[in-house]
Amino acid sequence: MFKVKVYITLRESVLDPQGSAVRSSLHALSYNEVQEVRIGKYLELTLEKNENVDARVKEMCEKLLANTVIEDYRYEIEEVVPS
Amino acid sequence: MRFACIVFPGSNCDVDMYHAIRDELGEEVEYVWHTETDLDRFDGILLPGGFSYGDYLRCGAIARFSNVMEAVKKAAAEGKPVLGVCNGFQVLLEAGLLPGAMRRNENLKFICRPVTLVVENNQTMFTTGYEASQEITIPVAHGEGNYYCDEELLKTLEANKQIVFKYKDNPNGSISDIAGITNEQGNVLGMMPHPERAVDQLLGSNDGLQLFKSILRTWREAHVVTS
């Protein structure tokens, strides 16, 4: 089995209105040291063992999970042994 | 002219679209469920607004993989008019039938009110009924209508006259005030405002009706032989 953690964020060049709103809120609470907030998505996938796990996950990200026009993605693959 | 009104799980402007075509335009229209694979019997395709698949993941991201979308792509390739409104526009972007992407509104609020649009291109099959630069009133209702594309694509859209409608007072932060664009061939239009909700003065405006009349006129010029 594999556990895959996928992180999707808006590209650096794309304005993140949610992040800006949260930054303003943090400033209102006096956390003035916060310079930028970027909000993204975190997905956890559990996969059956297969040989092409990296290529398959990349394909899933490109095809469905991320919109590569505005979003970047990265992922971590971890092999888990069922107990 | 025979229209298909595509219905996804979560579409909620399909009835408005159906009403606009049948009752106001006086043409044939049929609801088509997302599982259908054949649209050959239709002359025009309508993708209504709503929340297809609950907007899970991203607006339109799941709907684009519906069976019916292959048939929509085929119809688009054949040059048939394809109109995507609001969520329909988002589906067309996710499906790659139109370029660019949609972001959350700049102010993060769901906006639901009439807005003034400027007709940027009245030479498309969707807009011949309007004057150049005409200002029209059409309602918007969306939380993610902030159109984005990079500078290079924006220049291409401008050069090809693919920008059809612009907002007079940009409500959502869309790049270059864009409210609606076509594909390069000009037969696929995506727009965030709802022309189907502006087809009778009872609704506050009938400025949207000309869009449907324009489609019909173009189709008749190409298909109906007059003696």
PDB file of C-alpha atoms in Angstrom:
ATOM      1  CA  MET A   1       0.000   0.000   0.000  1.00  0.00           C
ATOM      2  CA  PHE A   2       1.037   3.558  -0.574  1.00  0.00           C
ATOM      3  CA  LYS A   3      -0.041   6.676   1.195  1.00  0.00           C
ATOM      4  CA  VAL A   4       0.226   9.757  -1.014  1.00  0.00           C
ATOM      5  CA  LYS A   5       0.026  13.308   0.306  1.00  0.00           C
ATOM      6  CA  VAL A   6      -0.841  15.848  -2.385  1.00  0.00           C
ATOM      7  CA  TYR A   7      -0.441  19.591  -1.815  1.00  0.00           C
ATOM      8  CA  ILE A   8      -2.098  21.996  -4.229  1.00  0.00           C
ATOM      9  CA  THR A   9      -1.503  25.737  -4.094  1.00  0.00           C
ATOM     10  CA  LEU A  10      -2.256  28.663  -6.341  1.00  0.00           C
ATOM     11  CA  ARG A  11       0.742  29.603  -8.455  1.00  0.00           C
ATOM     12  CA  GLU A  12       2.935  32.358  -7.050  1.00  0.00           C
ATOM     13  CA  SER A  13       1.850  34.692  -9.850  1.00  0.00           C
ATOM     14  CA  VAL A  14      -1.850  34.204  -9.078  1.00  0.00           C
ATOM     15  CA  LEU A  15      -3.471  36.414  -6.440  1.00  0.00           C
ATOM     16  CA  ASP A  16      -4.894  34.397  -3.539  1.00  0.00           C
ATOM     17  CA  PRO A  17      -7.914  36.336  -2.184  1.00  0.00           C
ATOM     18  CA  GLN A  18      -8.565  33.814   0.628  1.00  0.00           C
ATOM     19  CA  GLY A  19      -4.952  34.077   1.767  1.00  0.00           C
ATOM     20  CA  SER A  20      -5.117  37.891   1.698  1.00  0.00           C
ATOM     21  CA  ALA A  21      -8.279  37.881   3.819  1.00  0.00           C
ATOM     22  CA  VAL A  22      -6.699  35.568   6.404  1.00  0.00           C
ATOM     23  CA  ARG A  23      -3.551  37.703   6.501  1.00  0.00           C
ATOM     24  CA  SER A  24      -5.689  40.798   7.216  1.00  0.00           C
ATOM     25  CA  SER A  25      -7.435  38.914   9.985  1.00  0.00           C
ATOM     26  CA  LEU A  26      -4.120  37.853  11.535  1.00  0.00           C
ATOM     27  CA  HIS A  27      -2.953  41.483  11.388  1.00  0.00           C
ATOM     28  CA  ALA A  28      -6.171  42.545  13.107  1.00  0.00           C
ATOM     29  CA  LEU A  29      -5.214  40.148  15.910  1.00  0.00           C
ATOM     30  CA  SER A  30      -1.796  41.872  16.077  1.00  0.00           C
ATOM     31  CA  TYR A  31       0.178  39.102  14.407  1.00  0.00           C
ATOM     32  CA  ASN A  32       1.899  41.758  12.345  1.00  0.00           C
ATOM     33  CA  GLU A  33       4.930  39.598  11.598  1.00  0.00           C
ATOM     34  CA  VAL A  34       2.834  37.628   9.051  1.00  0.00           C
ATOM     35  CA  GLN A  35       3.886  38.800   5.620  1.00  0.00           C
ATOM     36  CA  GLU A  36       1.964  36.465   3.380  1.00  0.00           C
ATOM     37  CA  VAL A  37      -0.661  33.723   3.643  1.00  0.00           C
ATOM     38  CA  ARG A  38      -1.275  31.256   0.848  1.00  0.00           C
ATOM     39  CA  ILE A  39      -4.184  28.851   1.143  1.00  0.00           C
ATOM     40  CA  GLY A  40      -4.154  25.542  -0.668  1.00  0.00           C
ATOM     41  CA  LYS A  41      -5.612  22.077  -0.626  1.00  0.00           C
ATOM     42  CA  TYR A  42      -4.275  18.962   1.028  1.00  0.00           C
ATOM     43  CA  LEU A  43      -5.365  15.554  -0.191  1.00  0.00           C
ATOM     44  CA  GLU A  44      -4.484  12.138   1.182  1.00  0.00           C
ATOM     45  CA  LEU A  45      -4.736   9.206  -1.176  1.00  0.00           C
ATOM     46  CA  THR A  46      -4.364   5.571  -0.236  1.00  0.00           C
ATOM     47  CA  LEU A  47      -3.243   3.464  -3.182  1.00  0.00           C
ATOM     48  CA  GLU A  48      -2.914  -0.198  -3.835  1.00  0.00           C
ATOM     49  CA  LYS A  49       0.656  -1.240  -4.415  1.00  0.00           C
ATOM     50  CA  ASN A  50       1.617  -0.766  -8.035  1.00  0.00           C
ATOM     51  CA  GLU A  51       4.815  -0.298  -9.943  1.00  0.00           C
ATOM     52  CA  ASN A  52       4.067   3.024 -11.590  1.00  0.00           C
ATOM     53  CA  VAL A  53       2.895   4.861  -8.507  1.00  0.00           C
ATOM     54  CA  ASP A  54       4.879   8.030  -9.243  1.00  0.00           C
ATOM     55  CA  ALA A  55       3.728   8.293 -12.857  1.00  0.00           C
ATOM     56  CA  ARG A  56       0.144   7.454 -11.893  1.00  0.00           C
ATOM     57  CA  VAL A  57      -0.011  10.108  -9.176  1.00  0.00           C
ATOM     58  CA  LYS A  58       1.509  12.723 -11.490  1.00  0.00           C
ATOM     59  CA  GLU A  59      -1.129  11.873 -14.076  1.00  0.00           C
ATOM     60  CA  MET A  60      -3.930  12.189 -11.488  1.00  0.00           C
ATOM     61  CA  CYS A  61      -2.639  15.616 -10.479  1.00  0.00           C
ATOM     62  CA  GLU A  62      -2.344  16.882 -14.055  1.00  0.00           C
ATOM     63  CA  LYS A  63      -5.656  15.435 -15.187  1.00  0.00           C
ATOM     64  CA  LEU A  64      -7.988  16.160 -12.293  1.00  0.00           C
ATOM     65  CA  LEU A  65      -6.605  17.183  -8.924  1.00  0.00           C
ATOM     66  CA  ALA A  66      -4.866  20.429  -9.936  1.00  0.00           C
ATOM     67  CA  ASN A  67      -5.761  22.997 -12.569  1.00  0.00           C
ATOM     68  CA  THR A  68      -2.281  23.646 -13.895  1.00  0.00           C
ATOM     69  CA  VAL A  69      -3.339  26.951 -15.471  1.00  0.00           C
ATOM     70  CA  ILE A  70      -3.450  28.514 -12.000  1.00  0.00           C
ATOM     71  CA  GLU A  71      -2.249  25.869  -9.555  1.00  0.00           C
ATOM     72  CA  ASP A  72       1.026  24.169  -8.608  1.00  0.00           C
ATOM     73  CA  TYR A  73       1.142  20.761  -6.982  1.00  0.00           C
ATOM     74  CA  ARG A  74       3.607  18.544  -5.197  1.00  0.00           C
ATOM     75  CA  TYR A  75       3.259  15.192  -3.540  1.00  0.00           C
ATOM     76  CA  GLU A  76       4.956  12.777  -1.190  1.00  0.00           C
ATOM     77  CA  ILE A  77       4.687   9.028  -1.574  1.00  0.00           C
ATOM     78  CA  GLU A  78       5.072   6.848   1.457  1.00  0.00           C
ATOM     79  CA  GLU A  79       4.983   3.062   1.446  1.00  0.00           C
ATOM     80  CA  VAL A  80       2.948   1.635   4.280  1.00  0.00           C
ATOM     81  CA  VAL A  81       2.911  -1.938   5.417  1.00  0.00           C
ATOM     82  CA  PRO A  82      -0.577  -2.937   6.571  1.00  0.00           C
ATOM     83  CA  SER A  83      -0.402  -4.181  10.123  1.00  0.00           C
TER      84      SER A  83
ATOM     85  CA  MET B   1     -33.561  25.000 -34.379  1.00  0.00           C
ATOM     86  CA  ARG B   2     -33.178  22.244 -31.788  1.00  0.00           C
ATOM     87  CA  PHE B   3     -31.230  22.905 -28.582  1.00  0.00           C
ATOM     88  CA  ALA B   4     -29.813  20.528 -26.002  1.00  0.00           C
ATOM     89  CA  CYS B   5     -29.817  21.804 -22.414  1.00  0.00           C
ATOM     90  CA  ILE B   6     -27.210  19.670 -20.653  1.00  0.00           C
ATOM     91  CA  VAL B   7     -28.095  18.722 -17.069  1.00  0.00           C
ATOM     92  CA  PHE B   8     -25.395  17.677 -14.599  1.00  0.00           C
ATOM     93  CA  PRO B   9     -26.087  16.588 -11.030  1.00  0.00           C
ATOM     94  CA  GLY B  10     -26.266  20.021  -9.360  1.00  0.00           C
ATOM     95  CA  SER B  11     -27.278  22.132 -12.377  1.00  0.00           C
ATOM     96  CA  ASN B  12     -29.866  24.642 -11.183  1.00  0.00           C
ATOM     97  CA  CYS B  13     -30.288  27.114 -14.043  1.00  0.00           C
ATOM     98  CA  ASP B  14     -31.387  24.443 -16.506  1.00  0.00           C
ATOM     99  CA  VAL B  15     -35.054  25.365 -16.086  1.00  0.00           C
ATOM    100  CA  ASP B  16     -34.322  29.058 -16.760  1.00  0.00           C
ATOM    101  CA  MET B  17     -32.396  28.076 -19.890  1.00  0.00           C
ATOM    102  CA  TYR B  18     -35.218  25.784 -21.040  1.00  0.00           C
ATOM    103  CA  HIS B  19     -37.757  28.565 -20.450  1.00  0.00           C
ATOM    104  CA  ALA B  20     -35.675  31.094 -22.426  1.00  0.00           C
ATOM    105  CA  ILE B  21     -35.494  28.825 -25.469  1.00  0.00           C
ATOM    106  CA  ARG B  22     -38.989  27.343 -25.466  1.00  0.00           C
ATOM    107  CA  ASP B  23     -41.117  30.211 -24.181  1.00  0.00           C
ATOM    108  CA  GLU B  24     -39.202  33.328 -25.192  1.00  0.00           C
ATOM    109  CA  LEU B  25     -37.302  32.242 -28.310  1.00  0.00           C
ATOM    110  CA  GLY B  26     -40.020  29.803 -29.419  1.00  0.00           C
ATOM    111  CA  GLU B  27     -37.593  27.066 -30.460  1.00  0.00           C
ATOM    112  CA  GLU B  28     -37.256  23.399 -29.539  1.00  0.00           C
ATOM    113  CA  VAL B  29     -35.223  22.424 -26.503  1.00  0.00           C
ATOM    114  CA  GLU B  30     -34.650  19.176 -24.647  1.00  0.00           C
ATOM    115  CA  TYR B  31     -33.034  18.403 -21.298  1.00  0.00           C
ATOM    116  CA  VAL B  32     -30.071  16.069 -21.840  1.00  0.00           C
ATOM    117  CA  TRP B  33     -28.728  14.117 -18.841  1.00  0.00           C
ATOM    118  CA  HIS B  34     -24.942  14.052 -18.388  1.00  0.00           C
ATOM    119  CA  THR B  35     -24.758  10.315 -19.105  1.00  0.00           C
ATOM    120  CA  GLU B  36     -25.848  10.675 -22.734  1.00  0.00           C
ATOM    121  CA  THR B  37     -23.226  10.216 -25.417  1.00  0.00           C
ATOM    122  CA  ASP B  38     -24.935  11.383 -28.599  1.00  0.00           C
ATOM    123  CA  LEU B  39     -25.842  14.993 -29.387  1.00  0.00           C
ATOM    124  CA  ASP B  40     -25.996  14.638 -33.169  1.00  0.00           C
ATOM    125  CA  ARG B  41     -29.727  15.436 -33.282  1.00  0.00           C
ATOM    126  CA  PHE B  42     -29.173  18.927 -31.852  1.00  0.00           C
ATOM    127  CA  ASP B  43     -28.208  22.157 -33.615  1.00  0.00           C
ATOM    128  CA  GLY B  44     -27.034  24.012 -30.529  1.00  0.00           C
ATOM    129  CA  ILE B  45     -25.691  23.035 -27.097  1.00  0.00           C
ATOM    130  CA  LEU B  46     -26.405  24.885 -23.843  1.00  0.00           C
ATOM    131  CA  LEU B  47     -24.481  24.311 -20.597  1.00  0.00           C
ATOM    132  CA  PRO B  48     -26.483  25.984 -17.830  1.00  0.00           C
ATOM    133  CA  GLY B  49     -25.343  27.442 -14.530  1.00  0.00           C
ATOM    134  CA  GLY B  50     -25.445  25.787 -11.139  1.00  0.00           C
ATOM    135  CA  PHE B  51     -23.142  23.691  -9.017  1.00  0.00           C
ATOM    136  CA  SER B  52     -22.290  20.600 -11.038  1.00  0.00           C
ATOM    137  CA  TYR B  53     -21.127  17.835  -8.706  1.00  0.00           C
ATOM    138  CA  GLY B  54     -21.447  20.299  -5.832  1.00  0.00           C
ATOM    139  CA  ASP B  55     -18.367  22.207  -7.064  1.00  0.00           C
ATOM    140  CA  TYR B  56     -16.310  19.591  -5.200  1.00  0.00           C
ATOM    141  CA  LEU B  57     -12.568  19.899  -5.872  1.00  0.00           C
ATOM    142  CA  ARG B  58     -13.023  22.883  -8.254  1.00  0.00           C
ATOM    143  CA  CYS B  59     -15.989  24.333 -10.173  1.00  0.00           C
ATOM    144  CA  GLY B  60     -16.503  22.251 -13.303  1.00  0.00           C
ATOM    145  CA  ALA B  61     -13.552  19.940 -12.653  1.00  0.00           C
ATOM    146  CA  ILE B  62     -15.630  16.795 -12.239  1.00  0.00           C
ATOM    147  CA  ALA B  63     -18.336  17.623 -14.805  1.00  0.00           C
ATOM    148  CA  ARG B  64     -15.741  17.835 -17.562  1.00  0.00           C
ATOM    149  CA  PHE B  65     -15.263  14.061 -17.343  1.00  0.00           C
ATOM    150  CA  SER B  66     -18.985  13.315 -17.839  1.00  0.00           C
ATOM    151  CA  ASN B  67     -19.870  11.115 -20.802  1.00  0.00           C
ATOM    152  CA  VAL B  68     -21.777  13.927 -22.455  1.00  0.00           C
ATOM    153  CA  MET B  69     -18.698  16.164 -22.626  1.00  0.00           C
ATOM    154  CA  GLU B  70     -17.140  14.054 -25.390  1.00  0.00           C
ATOM    155  CA  ALA B  71     -20.282  14.717 -27.422  1.00  0.00           C
ATOM    156  CA  VAL B  72     -20.102  18.434 -26.556  1.00  0.00           C
ATOM    157  CA  LYS B  73     -16.500  18.473 -27.840  1.00  0.00           C
ATOM    158  CA  LYS B  74     -17.644  16.787 -31.033  1.00  0.00           C
ATOM    159  CA  ALA B  75     -20.448  19.321 -31.522  1.00  0.00           C
ATOM    160  CA  ALA B  76     -17.987  22.169 -30.912  1.00  0.00           C
ATOM    161  CA  ALA B  77     -15.560  20.714 -33.462  1.00  0.00           C
ATOM    162  CA  GLU B  78     -18.394  20.528 -35.988  1.00  0.00           C
ATOM    163  CA  GLY B  79     -18.943  24.264 -35.582  1.00  0.00           C
ATOM    164  CA  LYS B  80     -22.266  24.058 -33.740  1.00  0.00           C
ATOM    165  CA  PRO B  81     -22.947  26.880 -31.295  1.00  0.00           C
ATOM    166  CA  VAL B  82     -22.033  25.913 -27.719  1.00  0.00           C
ATOM    167  CA  LEU B  83     -23.038  28.328 -24.940  1.00  0.00           C
ATOM    168  CA  GLY B  84     -21.793  27.864 -21.373  1.00  0.00           C
ATOM    169  CA  VAL B  85     -23.232  30.173 -18.731  1.00  0.00           C
ATOM    170  CA  CYS B  86     -21.705  30.561 -15.260  1.00  0.00           C
ATOM    171  CA  ASN B  87     -20.975  26.978 -14.141  1.00  0.00           C
ATOM    172  CA  GLY B  88     -21.300  26.061 -17.826  1.00  0.00           C
ATOM    173  CA  PHE B  89     -18.446  28.518 -18.535  1.00  0.00           C
ATOM    174  CA  GLN B  90     -16.389  26.926 -15.741  1.00  0.00           C
ATOM    175  CA  VAL B  91     -17.005  23.469 -17.242  1.00  0.00           C
ATOM    176  CA  LEU B  92     -15.886  24.694 -20.695  1.00  0.00           C
ATOM    177  CA  LEU B  93     -12.659  26.073 -19.158  1.00  0.00           C
ATOM    178  CA  GLU B  94     -11.935  22.842 -17.278  1.00  0.00           C
ATOM    179  CA  ALA B  95     -12.675  20.841 -20.431  1.00  0.00           C
ATOM    180  CA  GLY B  96     -10.189  22.906 -22.416  1.00  0.00           C
ATOM    181  CA  LEU B  97     -12.843  24.064 -24.885  1.00  0.00           C
ATOM    182  CA  LEU B  98     -12.030  27.607 -23.776  1.00  0.00           C
ATOM    183  CA  PRO B  99      -8.649  28.892 -22.519  1.00  0.00           C
ATOM    184  CA  GLY B 100      -7.880  30.268 -19.039  1.00  0.00           C
ATOM    185  CA  ALA B 101      -9.145  29.433 -15.553  1.00  0.00           C
ATOM    186  CA  MET B 102     -11.552  30.718 -12.900  1.00  0.00           C
ATOM    187  CA  ARG B 103     -10.609  31.903  -9.424  1.00  0.00           C
ATOM    188  CA  ARG B 104     -12.593  32.907  -6.329  1.00  0.00           C
ATOM    189  CA  ASN B 105     -14.058  36.403  -6.576  1.00  0.00           C
ATOM    190  CA  GLU B 106     -11.521  38.991  -5.497  1.00  0.00           C
ATOM    191  CA  ASN B 107     -13.654  40.144  -2.532  1.00  0.00           C
ATOM    192  CA  LEU B 108     -14.499  36.507  -1.636  1.00  0.00           C
ATOM    193  CA  LYS B 109     -18.231  37.305  -1.700  1.00  0.00           C
ATOM    194  CA  PHE B 110     -20.931  35.582  -3.661  1.00  0.00           C
ATOM    195  CA  ILE B 111     -22.242  38.295  -6.013  1.00  0.00           C
ATOM    196  CA  CYS B 112     -25.873  38.189  -7.115  1.00  0.00           C
ATOM    197  CA  ARG B 113     -27.151  41.307  -8.878  1.00  0.00           C
ATOM    198  CA  PRO B 114     -27.706  42.870 -12.312  1.00  0.00           C
ATOM    199  CA  VAL B 115     -24.517  44.237 -13.891  1.00  0.00           C
ATOM    200  CA  THR B 116     -23.794  46.341 -16.952  1.00  0.00           C
ATOM    201  CA  LEU B 117     -21.922  44.587 -19.723  1.00  0.00           C
ATOM    202  CA  VAL B 118     -20.276  46.175 -22.738  1.00  0.00           C
ATOM    203  CA  VAL B 119     -20.559  44.254 -26.013  1.00  0.00           C
ATOM    204  CA  GLU B 120     -16.918  44.114 -27.138  1.00  0.00           C
ATOM    205  CA  ASN B 121     -17.515  42.060 -30.253  1.00  0.00           C
ATOM    206  CA  ASN B 122     -20.890  42.121 -32.000  1.00  0.00           C
ATOM    207  CA  GLN B 123     -19.610  40.079 -34.949  1.00  0.00           C
ATOM    208  CA  THR B 124     -19.930  36.651 -33.314  1.00  0.00           C
ATOM    209  CA  MET B 125     -22.800  34.230 -33.907  1.00  0.00           C
ATOM    210  CA  PHE B 126     -23.974  35.063 -30.384  1.00  0.00           C
ATOM    211  CA  THR B 127     -23.975  38.851 -30.629  1.00  0.00           C
ATOM    212  CA  THR B 128     -25.079  40.060 -34.067  1.00  0.00           C
ATOM    213  CA  GLY B 129     -28.293  41.339 -32.472  1.00  0.00           C
ATOM    214  CA  TYR B 130     -26.358  43.896 -30.435  1.00  0.00           C
ATOM    215  CA  GLU B 131     -24.751  47.163 -31.475  1.00  0.00           C
ATOM    216  CA  ALA B 132     -20.969  47.522 -31.185  1.00  0.00           C
ATOM    217  CA  SER B 133     -20.088  48.759 -27.662  1.00  0.00           C
ATOM    218  CA  GLN B 134     -23.733  48.505 -26.615  1.00  0.00           C
ATOM    219  CA  GLU B 135     -24.291  48.466 -22.858  1.00  0.00           C
ATOM    220  CA  ILE B 136     -26.659  45.762 -21.661  1.00  0.00           C
ATOM    221  CA  THR B 137     -28.009  44.697 -18.271  1.00  0.00           C
ATOM    222  CA  ILE B 138     -27.602  41.019 -17.364  1.00  0.00           C
ATOM    223  CA  PRO B 139     -27.560  39.485 -13.864  1.00  0.00           C
ATOM    224  CA  VAL B 140     -24.572  37.692 -12.350  1.00  0.00           C
ATOM    225  CA  ALA B 141     -24.718  35.092  -9.563  1.00  0.00           C
ATOM    226  CA  HIS B 142     -21.373  33.530  -8.709  1.00  0.00           C
ATOM    227  CA  GLY B 143     -18.673  33.062  -6.103  1.00  0.00           C
ATOM    228  CA  GLU B 144     -15.958  32.036  -8.525  1.00  0.00           C
ATOM    229  CA  GLY B 145     -16.155  34.273 -11.565  1.00  0.00           C
ATOM    230  CA  ASN B 146     -12.736  35.879 -11.414  1.00  0.00           C
ATOM    231  CA  TYR B 147     -11.396  35.002 -14.872  1.00  0.00           C
ATOM    232  CA  TYR B 148      -7.650  34.524 -15.156  1.00  0.00           C
ATOM    233  CA  CYS B 149      -5.227  34.077 -18.013  1.00  0.00           C
ATOM    234  CA  ASP B 150      -1.590  35.051 -18.467  1.00  0.00           C
ATOM    235  CA  GLU B 151      -0.469  38.139 -20.388  1.00  0.00           C
ATOM    236  CA  GLU B 152       0.391  36.159 -23.487  1.00  0.00           C
ATOM    237  CA  LEU B 153      -3.062  34.567 -23.695  1.00  0.00           C
ATOM    238  CA  LEU B 154      -4.717  37.913 -23.005  1.00  0.00           C
ATOM    239  CA  LYS B 155      -2.926  39.397 -26.028  1.00  0.00           C
ATOM    240  CA  THR B 156      -4.076  36.461 -28.150  1.00  0.00           C
ATOM    241  CA  LEU B 157      -7.688  36.850 -26.973  1.00  0.00           C
ATOM    242  CA  GLU B 158      -7.563  40.546 -27.829  1.00  0.00           C
ATOM    243  CA  ALA B 159      -5.913  40.020 -31.219  1.00  0.00           C
ATOM    244  CA  ASN B 160      -8.474  37.364 -32.207  1.00  0.00           C
ATOM    245  CA  LYS B 161     -11.404  39.409 -30.856  1.00  0.00           C
ATOM    246  CA  GLN B 162     -12.320  36.490 -28.576  1.00  0.00           C
ATOM    247  CA  ILE B 163     -13.373  38.817 -25.756  1.00  0.00           C
ATOM    248  CA  VAL B 164     -17.108  39.200 -26.358  1.00  0.00           C
ATOM    249  CA  PHE B 165     -18.394  40.848 -23.162  1.00  0.00           C
ATOM    250  CA  LYS B 166     -16.649  43.052 -20.607  1.00  0.00           C
ATOM    251  CA  TYR B 167     -17.962  44.323 -17.261  1.00  0.00           C
ATOM    252  CA  LYS B 168     -18.462  48.066 -17.079  1.00  0.00           C
ATOM    253  CA  ASP B 169     -17.763  47.931 -13.325  1.00  0.00           C
ATOM    254  CA  ASN B 170     -15.792  44.770 -12.695  1.00  0.00           C
ATOM    255  CA  PRO B 171     -17.536  42.946  -9.806  1.00  0.00           C
ATOM    256  CA  ASN B 172     -15.165  39.998  -9.304  1.00  0.00           C
ATOM    257  CA  GLY B 173     -11.609  41.001 -10.251  1.00  0.00           C
ATOM    258  CA  SER B 174     -11.527  39.321 -13.661  1.00  0.00           C
ATOM    259  CA  ILE B 175      -8.467  40.174 -15.703  1.00  0.00           C
ATOM    260  CA  SER B 176      -9.120  43.004 -18.169  1.00  0.00           C
ATOM    261  CA  ASP B 177     -12.811  43.138 -16.994  1.00  0.00           C
ATOM    262  CA  ILE B 178     -13.580  39.996 -19.008  1.00  0.00           C
ATOM    263  CA  ALA B 179     -17.146  38.663 -18.630  1.00  0.00           C
ATOM    264  CA  GLY B 180     -17.301  36.348 -21.651  1.00  0.00           C
ATOM    265  CA  ILE B 181     -14.982  34.856 -24.278  1.00  0.00           C
ATOM    266  CA  THR B 182     -15.242  32.611 -27.318  1.00  0.00           C
ATOM    267  CA  ASN B 183     -12.899  29.987 -28.656  1.00  0.00           C
ATOM    268  CA  GLU B 184     -10.734  30.836 -31.644  1.00  0.00           C
ATOM    269  CA  GLN B 185     -13.340  29.538 -34.121  1.00  0.00           C
ATOM    270  CA  GLY B 186     -16.011  31.690 -32.466  1.00  0.00           C
ATOM    271  CA  ASN B 187     -18.641  28.986 -31.987  1.00  0.00           C
ATOM    272  CA  VAL B 188     -18.067  28.300 -28.271  1.00  0.00           C
ATOM    273  CA  LEU B 189     -19.033  31.116 -25.887  1.00  0.00           C
ATOM    274  CA  GLY B 190     -18.491  31.077 -22.140  1.00  0.00           C
ATOM    275  CA  MET B 191     -19.866  33.867 -19.964  1.00  0.00           C
ATOM    276  CA  MET B 192     -20.405  34.358 -16.226  1.00  0.00           C
ATOM    277  CA  PRO B 193     -23.529  36.604 -16.464  1.00  0.00           C
ATOM    278  CA  HIS B 194     -26.868  34.864 -17.052  1.00  0.00           C
ATOM    279  CA  PRO B 195     -28.563  35.925 -20.324  1.00  0.00           C
ATOM    280  CA  GLU B 196     -31.304  33.327 -19.729  1.00  0.00           C
ATOM    281  CA  ARG B 197     -32.370  35.291 -16.646  1.00  0.00           C
ATOM    282  CA  ALA B 198     -32.811  38.465 -18.701  1.00  0.00           C
ATOM    283  CA  VAL B 199     -35.301  37.440 -21.381  1.00  0.00           C
ATOM    284  CA  ASP B 200     -38.392  39.385 -20.277  1.00  0.00           C
ATOM    285  CA  GLN B 201     -39.004  42.839 -18.799  1.00  0.00           C
ATOM    286  CA  LEU B 202     -40.803  41.027 -15.978  1.00  0.00           C
ATOM    287  CA  LEU B 203     -37.362  39.802 -14.896  1.00  0.00           C
ATOM    288  CA  GLY B 204     -35.980  43.334 -14.908  1.00  0.00           C
ATOM    289  CA  SER B 205     -34.328  43.152 -18.342  1.00  0.00           C
ATOM    290  CA  ASN B 206     -34.768  41.426 -21.667  1.00  0.00           C
ATOM    291  CA  ASP B 207     -31.264  42.264 -22.892  1.00  0.00           C
ATOM    292  CA  GLY B 208     -30.284  38.584 -22.844  1.00  0.00           C
ATOM    293  CA  LEU B 209     -32.888  37.608 -25.412  1.00  0.00           C
ATOM    294  CA  GLN B 210     -30.880  39.149 -28.269  1.00  0.00           C
ATOM    295  CA  LEU B 211     -28.109  36.641 -27.575  1.00  0.00           C
ATOM    296  CA  PHE B 212     -30.433  33.708 -28.245  1.00  0.00           C
ATOM    297  CA  LYS B 213     -31.988  35.510 -31.218  1.00  0.00           C
ATOM    298  CA  SER B 214     -28.513  36.045 -32.654  1.00  0.00           C
ATOM    299  CA  ILE B 215     -27.752  32.311 -32.473  1.00  0.00           C
ATOM    300  CA  LEU B 216     -31.053  31.553 -34.180  1.00  0.00           C
ATOM    301  CA  ARG B 217     -30.507  34.144 -36.915  1.00  0.00           C
ATOM    302  CA  THR B 218     -27.013  32.868 -37.706  1.00  0.00           C
ATOM    303  CA  TRP B 219     -28.269  29.291 -37.816  1.00  0.00           C
ATOM    304  CA  ARG B 220     -31.187  30.180 -40.099  1.00  0.00           C
ATOM    305  CA  GLU B 221     -28.913  32.077 -42.480  1.00  0.00           C
ATOM    306  CA  ALA B 222     -26.760  28.958 -42.801  1.00  0.00           C
ATOM    307  CA  HIS B 223     -29.455  26.264 -42.823  1.00  0.00           C
ATOM    308  CA  VAL B 224     -32.769  27.572 -44.092  1.00  0.00           C
ATOM    309  CA  VAL B 225     -32.988  27.962 -47.837  1.00  0.00           C
ATOM    310  CA  THR B 226     -35.429  30.644 -48.844  1.00  0.00           C
ATOM    311  CA  SER B 227     -36.940  30.636 -52.292  1.00  0.00           C
TER     312      SER B 227
END
